[in-house]
């Protein structure tokens, strides 16, 4: 297996909040709320006009946060997220062109996969950590167990359908490095600036992740 610098970002949390920010002013207080709850990583998705400014705000003001760009689906976005200050990126799926771009830019990257063939393809390109997306629709824990038998050297970040109810079971699987989800940053809590709620959700998730 090839393990290279672009395969694995440096954050320690086993829970990755998948975040849609509509106001860049929310980014820094959100980063502090997550850190307070034990989470040192953010996947700020490129799904709103506020995404790049939000990445930039966190990267500048909260250096201890690992600021990742999510929903990176186009080659042109790679340089934009680097310029904003993202230290890694994730994608829901992947193309060879995207791999070429992140490798060229030396940006740590977690490519999205959904099938054994995609996993093998990305492994050939040097990746050993991948995002299983959408995880539940792909077969959830059954799919991860099935992938683990023939391809035990690849670890996954399942995302899509992960919740506090199943987080622990996902994280117990030997080929699950971490799990991602949107439940940690509900849109209504972001809109009203309810950072205490987000810290509580982060603490609960951290406790589940550290429970074994
Ligand atoms: C997404 O890209 O929206 C993530 O997969 C989040 O999925 P979730 O809302 O089921 O956590």
Coordinates of C-alpha atoms and ligand atoms in Angstrom, one line a residue:
X1 CA 0.0 0.0 0.0
X2 CA 1.2 3.5 -0.8
X3 CA 0.8 5.9 2.1
X4 CA 1.6 9.5 1.2
X5 CA 1.2 12.9 2.7
X6 CA -2.0 13.7 0.9
X7 CA -4.0 10.7 2.3
X8 CA -4.5 11.6 5.9
X9 CA -5.3 15.0 7.5
X10 CA -3.9 15.5 10.9
X11 CA -7.0 16.0 13.1
X12 CA -7.6 13.7 16.1
X13 CA -11.4 13.8 16.4
X14 CA -13.2 10.6 15.2
X15 CA -16.3 12.7 14.5
X16 CA -16.4 15.1 11.6
X17 CA -19.1 17.7 11.5
X18 CA -20.5 18.3 8.0
X19 CA -21.3 22.0 8.0
X20 CA -23.4 24.2 5.8
X21 CA -22.8 27.9 6.7
X22 CA -24.9 30.6 5.3
X23 CA -23.2 33.4 7.2
X24 CA -19.5 33.7 7.5
X25 CA -19.9 35.5 10.9
X26 CA -21.0 32.1 12.3
X27 CA -17.8 30.4 11.4
X28 CA -15.5 31.4 14.2
X29 CA -18.0 31.0 17.1
X30 CA -18.9 27.7 15.7
X31 CA -15.3 26.6 15.6
X32 CA -14.9 27.6 19.3
X33 CA -18.1 25.7 20.2
X34 CA -16.9 22.6 18.5
X35 CA -13.4 22.8 20.1
X36 CA -15.1 23.2 23.5
X37 CA -17.0 20.0 22.8
X38 CA -13.8 18.1 21.9
X39 CA -14.0 18.3 18.2
X40 CA -10.9 19.7 16.3
X41 CA -12.1 19.3 12.8
X42 CA -14.7 21.0 10.5
X43 CA -15.9 20.0 7.1
X44 CA -17.2 23.3 5.8
X45 CA -19.0 22.4 2.6
X46 CA -19.0 24.3 -0.6
X47 CA -22.7 24.5 -0.7
X48 CA -23.3 28.1 0.0
X49 CA -21.8 31.5 -1.0
X50 CA -20.5 31.8 2.6
X51 CA -18.3 28.7 2.4
X52 CA -15.0 30.2 1.3
X53 CA -15.2 33.2 3.6
X54 CA -16.1 30.9 6.4
X55 CA -13.1 28.7 5.8
X56 CA -10.9 31.8 5.6
X57 CA -12.3 33.1 8.9
X58 CA -11.7 29.9 10.8
X59 CA -8.3 29.3 9.3
X60 CA -7.2 32.8 10.3
X61 CA -8.7 33.1 13.8
X62 CA -8.7 29.5 15.1
X63 CA -5.4 27.9 14.0
X64 CA -6.0 24.9 16.4
X65 CA -9.0 23.9 14.3
X66 CA -8.4 21.6 11.3
X67 CA -10.4 23.4 8.7
X68 CA -11.5 21.1 5.8
X69 CA -13.4 22.0 2.7
X70 CA -16.2 19.6 1.9
X71 CA -18.3 19.0 -1.2
X72 CA -15.2 19.7 -3.4
X73 CA -16.4 18.3 -6.7
X74 CA -14.6 20.4 -9.3
X75 CA -10.9 20.8 -10.1
X76 CA -11.2 24.6 -10.0
X77 CA -12.3 24.5 -6.4
X78 CA -9.1 22.9 -5.2
X79 CA -7.0 26.1 -5.5
X80 CA -9.9 28.2 -4.1
X81 CA -10.1 26.2 -0.9
X82 CA -6.4 26.2 -0.5
X83 CA -6.3 30.0 -1.0
X84 CA -9.1 30.3 1.7
X85 CA -6.9 28.4 4.1
X86 CA -8.3 24.8 4.1
X87 CA -5.8 22.3 5.3
X88 CA -7.6 19.4 3.7
X89 CA -10.6 18.5 1.5
X90 CA -13.2 15.9 1.1
X91 CA -15.4 15.0 -1.8
X92 CA -18.7 13.1 -2.1
X93 CA -17.3 11.1 -5.1
X94 CA -14.1 11.4 -7.0
X95 CA -12.6 11.8 -10.4
X96 CA -9.0 11.3 -11.7
X97 CA -8.8 15.0 -12.5
X98 CA -9.6 15.9 -8.9
X99 CA -6.9 13.5 -7.7
X100 CA -4.4 15.1 -10.0
X101 CA -5.3 18.5 -8.7
X102 CA -5.0 17.7 -5.0
X103 CA -1.8 15.8 -5.6
X104 CA -0.4 18.7 -7.6
X105 CA -1.3 21.1 -4.8
X106 CA -0.2 18.6 -2.0
X107 CA -3.6 19.1 -0.4
X108 CA -4.5 16.2 2.0
X109 CA -7.7 14.7 0.6
X110 CA -10.4 12.2 1.5
X111 CA -12.0 11.0 -1.7
X112 CA -15.6 9.9 -1.8
X113 CA -16.3 6.3 -2.8
X114 CA -19.3 4.0 -2.9
X115 CA -18.3 0.7 -4.5
X116 CA -15.4 -1.8 -4.2
X117 CA -14.1 -0.8 -7.6
X118 CA -13.9 2.9 -6.6
X119 CA -12.1 1.9 -3.4
X120 CA -9.6 -0.1 -5.4
X121 CA -9.1 2.7 -7.9
X122 CA -8.4 5.3 -5.3
X123 CA -6.1 2.9 -3.4
X124 CA -4.1 2.5 -6.6
X125 CA -3.7 6.3 -6.6
X126 CA -2.3 6.2 -3.0
X127 CA -5.3 6.8 -0.8
X128 CA -5.8 4.7 2.3
X129 CA -8.5 6.8 3.9
X130 CA -11.8 7.4 2.0
X131 CA -15.2 8.8 2.6
X132 CA -18.0 6.2 2.2
X133 CA -20.8 8.3 0.8
X134 CA -23.7 8.2 1.1
X135 CA -22.9 5.6 3.8
X136 CA -26.4 4.4 4.7
X137 CA -27.6 4.2 1.1
X138 CA -24.3 2.3 0.2
X139 CA -25.3 -0.3 2.7
X140 CA -24.1 1.2 6.0
X141 CA -22.3 -1.1 8.5
X142 CA -23.0 -4.2 6.3
X143 CA -21.2 -2.6 3.4
X144 CA -18.2 -1.5 5.6
X145 CA -17.9 -5.1 7.0
X146 CA -18.1 -6.5 3.5
X147 CA -15.4 -4.1 2.2
X148 CA -13.2 -4.9 5.1
X149 CA -12.9 -8.5 4.2
X150 CA -11.2 -8.2 0.8
X151 CA -9.8 -4.7 1.3
X152 CA -8.7 -4.5 5.0
X153 CA -6.0 -1.9 4.4
X154 CA -8.4 0.9 3.5
X155 CA -10.1 2.9 6.3
X156 CA -13.3 4.9 5.9
X157 CA -15.1 8.0 7.1
X158 CA -18.7 7.0 6.6
X159 CA -21.0 10.0 6.0
X160 CA -24.7 10.2 5.3
X161 CA -27.1 8.7 7.8
X162 CA -24.7 8.7 10.7
X163 CA -26.4 9.8 13.9
X164 CA -25.9 9.6 17.7
X165 CA -27.9 6.4 17.6
X166 CA -25.5 4.5 15.4
X167 CA -22.2 6.5 15.7
X168 CA -20.7 4.1 18.3
X169 CA -21.5 1.1 16.1
X170 CA -19.9 2.7 13.1
X171 CA -16.8 3.7 15.0
X172 CA -16.4 0.2 16.4
X173 CA -15.8 -1.3 13.0
X174 CA -12.1 -1.9 12.4
X175 CA -12.1 -0.2 9.0
X176 CA -13.8 3.0 10.3
X177 CA -11.3 5.7 11.2
X178 CA -13.9 8.4 11.8
X179 CA -17.5 9.2 10.9
X180 CA -19.1 12.4 9.6
X181 CA -22.5 13.9 9.8
X182 CA -24.6 17.0 9.9
X183 CA -26.4 16.4 13.2
X184 CA -23.7 18.3 15.1
X185 CA -24.5 21.6 13.5
X186 CA -28.3 21.9 13.0
X187 CA -29.3 24.8 10.7
X188 CA -31.7 26.3 13.2
X189 CA -29.0 26.3 16.0
X190 CA -26.6 28.0 13.6
X191 CA -29.2 30.6 12.6
X192 CA -29.9 31.6 16.2
X193 CA -26.3 31.3 17.3
X194 CA -27.0 28.6 19.8
X195 CA -23.3 27.7 20.4
X196 CA -24.1 26.1 23.8
X197 CA -26.3 23.5 22.0
X198 CA -23.5 22.8 19.5
X199 CA -21.0 22.3 22.3
X200 CA -23.4 19.9 24.0
X201 CA -23.9 17.9 20.8
X202 CA -20.1 17.9 20.2
X203 CA -19.5 16.7 23.8
X204 CA -22.0 13.9 23.5
X205 CA -20.5 12.7 20.2
X206 CA -17.0 12.9 21.6
X207 CA -18.1 10.9 24.6
X208 CA -19.6 8.2 22.3
X209 CA -16.4 8.2 20.3
X210 CA -14.2 7.8 23.4
X211 CA -16.4 5.2 25.1
X212 CA -14.5 2.2 24.0
Ligands
LIG1 C1 -23.9 15.4 3.5 O1 -23.1 15.5 2.6 O2 -25.0 16.1 3.5 C2 -23.6 14.5 4.6 O3 -23.5 13.2 4.1 C3 -24.4 14.6 5.8 O4 -25.3 13.6 5.8 P1 -26.3 13.6 7.1 O5 -27.1 14.8 7.0 O6 -27.0 12.3 6.9 O7 -25.4 13.5 8.3

